[in-house]
XYZ file of C-alpha atoms in Angstrom:
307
model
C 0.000 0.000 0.000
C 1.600 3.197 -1.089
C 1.029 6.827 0.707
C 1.731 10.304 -1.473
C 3.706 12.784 -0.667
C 4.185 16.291 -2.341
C 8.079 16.877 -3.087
C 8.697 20.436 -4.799
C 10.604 19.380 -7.489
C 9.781 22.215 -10.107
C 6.137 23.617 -9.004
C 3.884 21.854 -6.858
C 0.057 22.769 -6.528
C -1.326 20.349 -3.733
C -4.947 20.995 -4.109
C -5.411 19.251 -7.158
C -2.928 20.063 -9.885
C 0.366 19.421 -9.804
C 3.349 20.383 -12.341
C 6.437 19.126 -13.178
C 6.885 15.487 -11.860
C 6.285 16.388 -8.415
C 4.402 14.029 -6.932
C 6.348 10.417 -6.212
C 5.497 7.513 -3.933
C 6.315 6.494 -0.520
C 5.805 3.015 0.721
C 4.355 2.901 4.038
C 6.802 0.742 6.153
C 5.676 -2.002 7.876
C 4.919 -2.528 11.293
C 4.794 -5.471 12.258
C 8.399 -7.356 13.113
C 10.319 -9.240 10.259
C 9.499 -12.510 8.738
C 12.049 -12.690 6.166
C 15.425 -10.808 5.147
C 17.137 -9.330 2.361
C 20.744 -9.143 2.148
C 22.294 -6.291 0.750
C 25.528 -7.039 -1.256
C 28.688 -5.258 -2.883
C 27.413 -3.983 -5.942
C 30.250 -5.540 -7.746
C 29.867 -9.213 -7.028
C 25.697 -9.034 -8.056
C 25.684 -11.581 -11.220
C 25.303 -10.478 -14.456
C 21.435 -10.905 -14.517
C 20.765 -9.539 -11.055
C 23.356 -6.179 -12.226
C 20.821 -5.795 -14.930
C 17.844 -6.100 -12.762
C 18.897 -3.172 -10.629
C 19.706 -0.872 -13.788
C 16.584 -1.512 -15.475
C 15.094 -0.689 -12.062
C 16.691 2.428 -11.858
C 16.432 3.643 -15.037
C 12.672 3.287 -14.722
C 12.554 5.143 -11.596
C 14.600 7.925 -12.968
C 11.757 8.138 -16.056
C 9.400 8.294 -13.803
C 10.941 11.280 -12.298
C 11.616 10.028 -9.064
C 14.980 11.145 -8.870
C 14.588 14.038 -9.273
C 12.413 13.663 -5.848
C 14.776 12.306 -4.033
C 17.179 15.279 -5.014
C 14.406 17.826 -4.384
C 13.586 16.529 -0.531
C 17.003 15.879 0.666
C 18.263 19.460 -0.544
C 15.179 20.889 0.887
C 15.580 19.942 4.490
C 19.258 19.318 4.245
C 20.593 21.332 7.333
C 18.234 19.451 9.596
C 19.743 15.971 8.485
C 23.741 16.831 8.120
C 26.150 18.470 10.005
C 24.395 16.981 13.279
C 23.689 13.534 14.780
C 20.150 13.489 12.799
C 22.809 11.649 9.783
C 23.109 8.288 10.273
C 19.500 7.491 11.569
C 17.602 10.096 9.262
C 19.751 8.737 5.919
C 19.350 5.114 6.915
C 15.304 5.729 6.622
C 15.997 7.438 3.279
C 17.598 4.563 1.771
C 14.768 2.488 2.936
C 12.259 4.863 0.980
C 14.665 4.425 -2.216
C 15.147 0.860 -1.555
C 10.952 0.769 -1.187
C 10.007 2.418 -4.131
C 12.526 -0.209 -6.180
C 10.836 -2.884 -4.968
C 7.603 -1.207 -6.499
C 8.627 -1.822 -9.370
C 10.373 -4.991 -8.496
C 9.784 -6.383 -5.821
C 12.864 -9.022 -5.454
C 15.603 -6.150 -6.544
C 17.130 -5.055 -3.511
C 19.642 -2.519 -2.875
C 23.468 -2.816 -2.649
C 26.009 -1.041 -1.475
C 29.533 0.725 -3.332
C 32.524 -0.375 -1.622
C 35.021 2.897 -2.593
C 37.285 1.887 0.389
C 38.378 -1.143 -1.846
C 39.897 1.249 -4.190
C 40.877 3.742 -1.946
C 44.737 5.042 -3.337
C 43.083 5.199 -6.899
C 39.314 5.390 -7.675
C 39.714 5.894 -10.889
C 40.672 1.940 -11.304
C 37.279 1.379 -9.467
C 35.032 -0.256 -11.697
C 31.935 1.433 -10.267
C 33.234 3.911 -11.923
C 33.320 2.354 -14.984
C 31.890 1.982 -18.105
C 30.289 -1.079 -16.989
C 29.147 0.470 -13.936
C 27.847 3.822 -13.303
C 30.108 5.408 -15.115
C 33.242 7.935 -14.179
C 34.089 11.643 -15.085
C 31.887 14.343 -16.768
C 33.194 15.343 -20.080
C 35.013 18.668 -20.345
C 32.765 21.720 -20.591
C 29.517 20.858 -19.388
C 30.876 17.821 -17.136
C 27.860 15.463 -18.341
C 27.784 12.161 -17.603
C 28.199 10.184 -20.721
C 28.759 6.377 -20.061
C 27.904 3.972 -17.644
C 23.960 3.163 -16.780
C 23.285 6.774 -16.033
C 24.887 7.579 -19.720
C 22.989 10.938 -20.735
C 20.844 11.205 -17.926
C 18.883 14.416 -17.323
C 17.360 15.982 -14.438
C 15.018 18.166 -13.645
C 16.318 19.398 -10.358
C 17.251 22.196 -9.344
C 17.005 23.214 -13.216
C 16.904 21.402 -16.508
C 20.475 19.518 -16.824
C 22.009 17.053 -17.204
C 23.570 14.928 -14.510
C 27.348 15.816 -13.782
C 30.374 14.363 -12.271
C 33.676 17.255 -12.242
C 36.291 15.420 -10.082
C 37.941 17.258 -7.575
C 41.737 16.592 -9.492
C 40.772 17.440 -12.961
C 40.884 13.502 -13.959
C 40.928 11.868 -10.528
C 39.196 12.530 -7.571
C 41.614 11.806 -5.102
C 41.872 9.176 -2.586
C 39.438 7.917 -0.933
C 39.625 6.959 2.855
C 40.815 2.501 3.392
C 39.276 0.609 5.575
C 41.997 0.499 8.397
C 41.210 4.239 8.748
C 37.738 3.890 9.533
C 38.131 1.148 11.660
C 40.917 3.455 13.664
C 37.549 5.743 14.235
C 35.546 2.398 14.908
C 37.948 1.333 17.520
C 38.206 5.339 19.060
C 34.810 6.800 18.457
C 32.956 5.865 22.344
C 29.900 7.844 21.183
C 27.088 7.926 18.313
C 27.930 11.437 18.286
C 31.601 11.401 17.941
C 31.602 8.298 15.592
C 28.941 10.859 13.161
C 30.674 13.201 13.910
C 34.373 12.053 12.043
C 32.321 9.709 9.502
C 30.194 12.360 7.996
C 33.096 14.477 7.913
C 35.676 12.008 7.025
C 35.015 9.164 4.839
C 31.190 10.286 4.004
C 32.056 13.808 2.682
C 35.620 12.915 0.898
C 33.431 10.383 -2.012
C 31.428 13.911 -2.278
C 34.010 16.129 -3.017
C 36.133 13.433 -5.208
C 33.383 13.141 -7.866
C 32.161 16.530 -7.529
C 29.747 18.094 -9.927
C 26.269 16.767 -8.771
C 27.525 14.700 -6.121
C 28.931 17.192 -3.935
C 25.607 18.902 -3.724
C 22.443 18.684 -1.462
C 20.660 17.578 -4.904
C 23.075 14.490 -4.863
C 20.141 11.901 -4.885
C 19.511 12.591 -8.614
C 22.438 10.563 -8.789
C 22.007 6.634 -7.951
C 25.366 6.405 -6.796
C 24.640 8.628 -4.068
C 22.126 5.725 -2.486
C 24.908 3.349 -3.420
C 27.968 5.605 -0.980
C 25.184 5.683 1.584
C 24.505 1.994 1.876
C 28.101 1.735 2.689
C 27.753 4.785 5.014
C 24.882 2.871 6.608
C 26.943 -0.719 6.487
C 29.916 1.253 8.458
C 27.333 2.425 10.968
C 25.663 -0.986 11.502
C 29.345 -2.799 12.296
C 30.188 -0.093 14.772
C 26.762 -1.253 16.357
C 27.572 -4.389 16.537
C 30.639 -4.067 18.677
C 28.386 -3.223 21.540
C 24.906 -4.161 22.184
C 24.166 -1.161 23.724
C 24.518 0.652 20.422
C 20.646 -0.847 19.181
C 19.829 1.300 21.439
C 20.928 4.490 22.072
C 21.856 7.212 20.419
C 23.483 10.920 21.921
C 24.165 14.303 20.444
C 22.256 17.122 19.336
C 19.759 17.741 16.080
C 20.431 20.872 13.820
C 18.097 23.237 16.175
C 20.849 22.145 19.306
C 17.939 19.639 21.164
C 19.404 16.885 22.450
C 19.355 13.912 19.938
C 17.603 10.616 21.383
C 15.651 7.369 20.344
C 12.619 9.789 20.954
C 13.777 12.703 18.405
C 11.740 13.067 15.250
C 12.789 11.951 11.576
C 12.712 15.174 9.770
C 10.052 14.285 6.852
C 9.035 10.941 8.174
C 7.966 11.994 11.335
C 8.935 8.681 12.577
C 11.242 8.198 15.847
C 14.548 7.796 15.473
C 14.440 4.146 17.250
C 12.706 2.874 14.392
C 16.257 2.966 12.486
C 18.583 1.354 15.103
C 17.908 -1.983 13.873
C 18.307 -2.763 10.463
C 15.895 -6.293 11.288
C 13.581 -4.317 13.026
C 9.746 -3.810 11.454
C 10.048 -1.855 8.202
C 13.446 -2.457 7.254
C 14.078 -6.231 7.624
C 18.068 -6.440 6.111
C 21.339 -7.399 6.759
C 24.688 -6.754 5.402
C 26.685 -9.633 3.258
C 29.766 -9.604 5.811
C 28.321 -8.419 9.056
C 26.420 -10.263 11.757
C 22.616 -10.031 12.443
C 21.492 -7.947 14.443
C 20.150 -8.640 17.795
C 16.040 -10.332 17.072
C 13.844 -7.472 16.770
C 10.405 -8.752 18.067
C 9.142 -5.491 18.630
C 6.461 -3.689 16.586
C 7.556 -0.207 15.240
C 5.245 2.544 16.045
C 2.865 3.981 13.541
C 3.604 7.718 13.019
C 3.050 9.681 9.853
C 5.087 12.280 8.674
């Protein structure tokens, strides 16, 4: 069952007439706790078939103007969900809405995750970045994207264009942070809000700035890489959590209006609480990470709140 929400992508009218491709779904999450699990995987080890499956997917969400949606919302409320400890939780319910409206279209397509850290010293020998892939630099002048599955793409948001890449080094985008590095902060970071704190900062912000253009905007969702960095934002934040238990359940901090951040604090949008996110089995969101442990058994029921 799907719920509609008004995103302003060019103009919206709500009472009755809207323009521009304004209006997109938003799957109502579940309540109820998880009978089955999805595992979200490296993009690059999907087969050939299922690598297929999730372009096609995409490409017919971007048609439908749905990216430009995502773009739209996440640059209009962006300095409620960055820059404080709203990040991990509030971006981590976001992907679930992408991941959602994929499974709309089909429903066994589920979303994986880029692994830049693999390719850290030299990105440009990533193939994500690849022809094969989602392509790599925008061409000189007008810094379109031109191969890969997002070959030619435009976008409607914030103004007729077409998607761009302009990497921060001319033709590389620098380095990238390794695994060992964020691990150091794994190992360090005693709080939610200091492990945000140097992860959205750190590795989070550096893949934004490398490919530039597009991607280092608040608009960056018109770009399906961007939900691609994030699920390995989000896989980063689910190991910390499971080095301590305690993590499922608590969060600390401050949101962007300096309140103090907690379970009970508000999803900016979704008007859901923020301990609906802590467990990525728990009602709604029901997945797991190819190389990480379950989470602890979520047998509670998530609260029904609407945005």
């Amino acid at each position: 069952m799907l719920r509609y929400v008004c995103i302003a992508v060019i103009v919206v009218v709500c009472a009755g007439e809207v323009l521009g491709k304004a209006i997109f779904p938003m799957p109502r999450l579940a309540i109820s706790p998880c009978t089955s699990m999805v595992v979200r995987r490296d993009i690059t080890t999907l087969s050939p078939t299922d690598l297929q499956r999730f372009f096609r997917v995409v490409r017919e969400m971007h048609r439908r103007g749905w990216m430009d949606g995502f773009g739209s919302m996440h640059d209009h409320i962006a300095h409620q969900i960055h820059g404080n400890d709203q990040f991990f939780a509030w971006h981590r319910r976001f992907l679930r809405h992408f991941e959602g409206l994929m499974q709309v279209i089909d429903p066994d397509v589920v979303l994986p995750y880029w692994n830049w850290a693999t390719y850290w010293q030299n990105p440009y020998a990533d193939p994500v970045l690849s022809a094969a892939f989602f392509g790599g630099n925008g061409r000189a002048g007008d810094n379109c994207v031109l191969d890969g599955a997002e070959a030619r793409w435009g976008r409607n948001y914030p103004s007729r264009s077409c998607l761009t890449r302009k990497y921060r080094h001319g033709a590389s985008t620098g380095s990238f942070w390794p695994m060992r590095a964020i691990r150091d902060v794994m190992s360090s970071a005693k709080s939610y809000a200091q492990f945000r704190t140097r992860i959205e900062n750190g590795a989070h912000g550096i893949v934004h700035l490398g490919l530039g253009g597009d991607f280092e905007t608040m608009w960056a969702p018109v770009d399906v890489l961007f939900f691609l960095h994030h699920a390995m934002i989000d896989k980063i934040w689910a190991e910390w959590q499971t080095q301590d238990p305690q993590r499922y359940e608590q969060v600390d901090g401050y949101d962007y209006a300096r309140q103090a951040f907690t379970v009970d604090s508000i999803l900016p949008f979704y008007g859901e609480d923020v301990s609906s996110t802590l467990l990525t089995n728990g009602p709604g969101y029901c997945y797991t990470y190819d190389d990480l442990p379950a989470p602890p058994a979520s047998t509670k029921r998530r609260k029904a709140r609407l945005a």
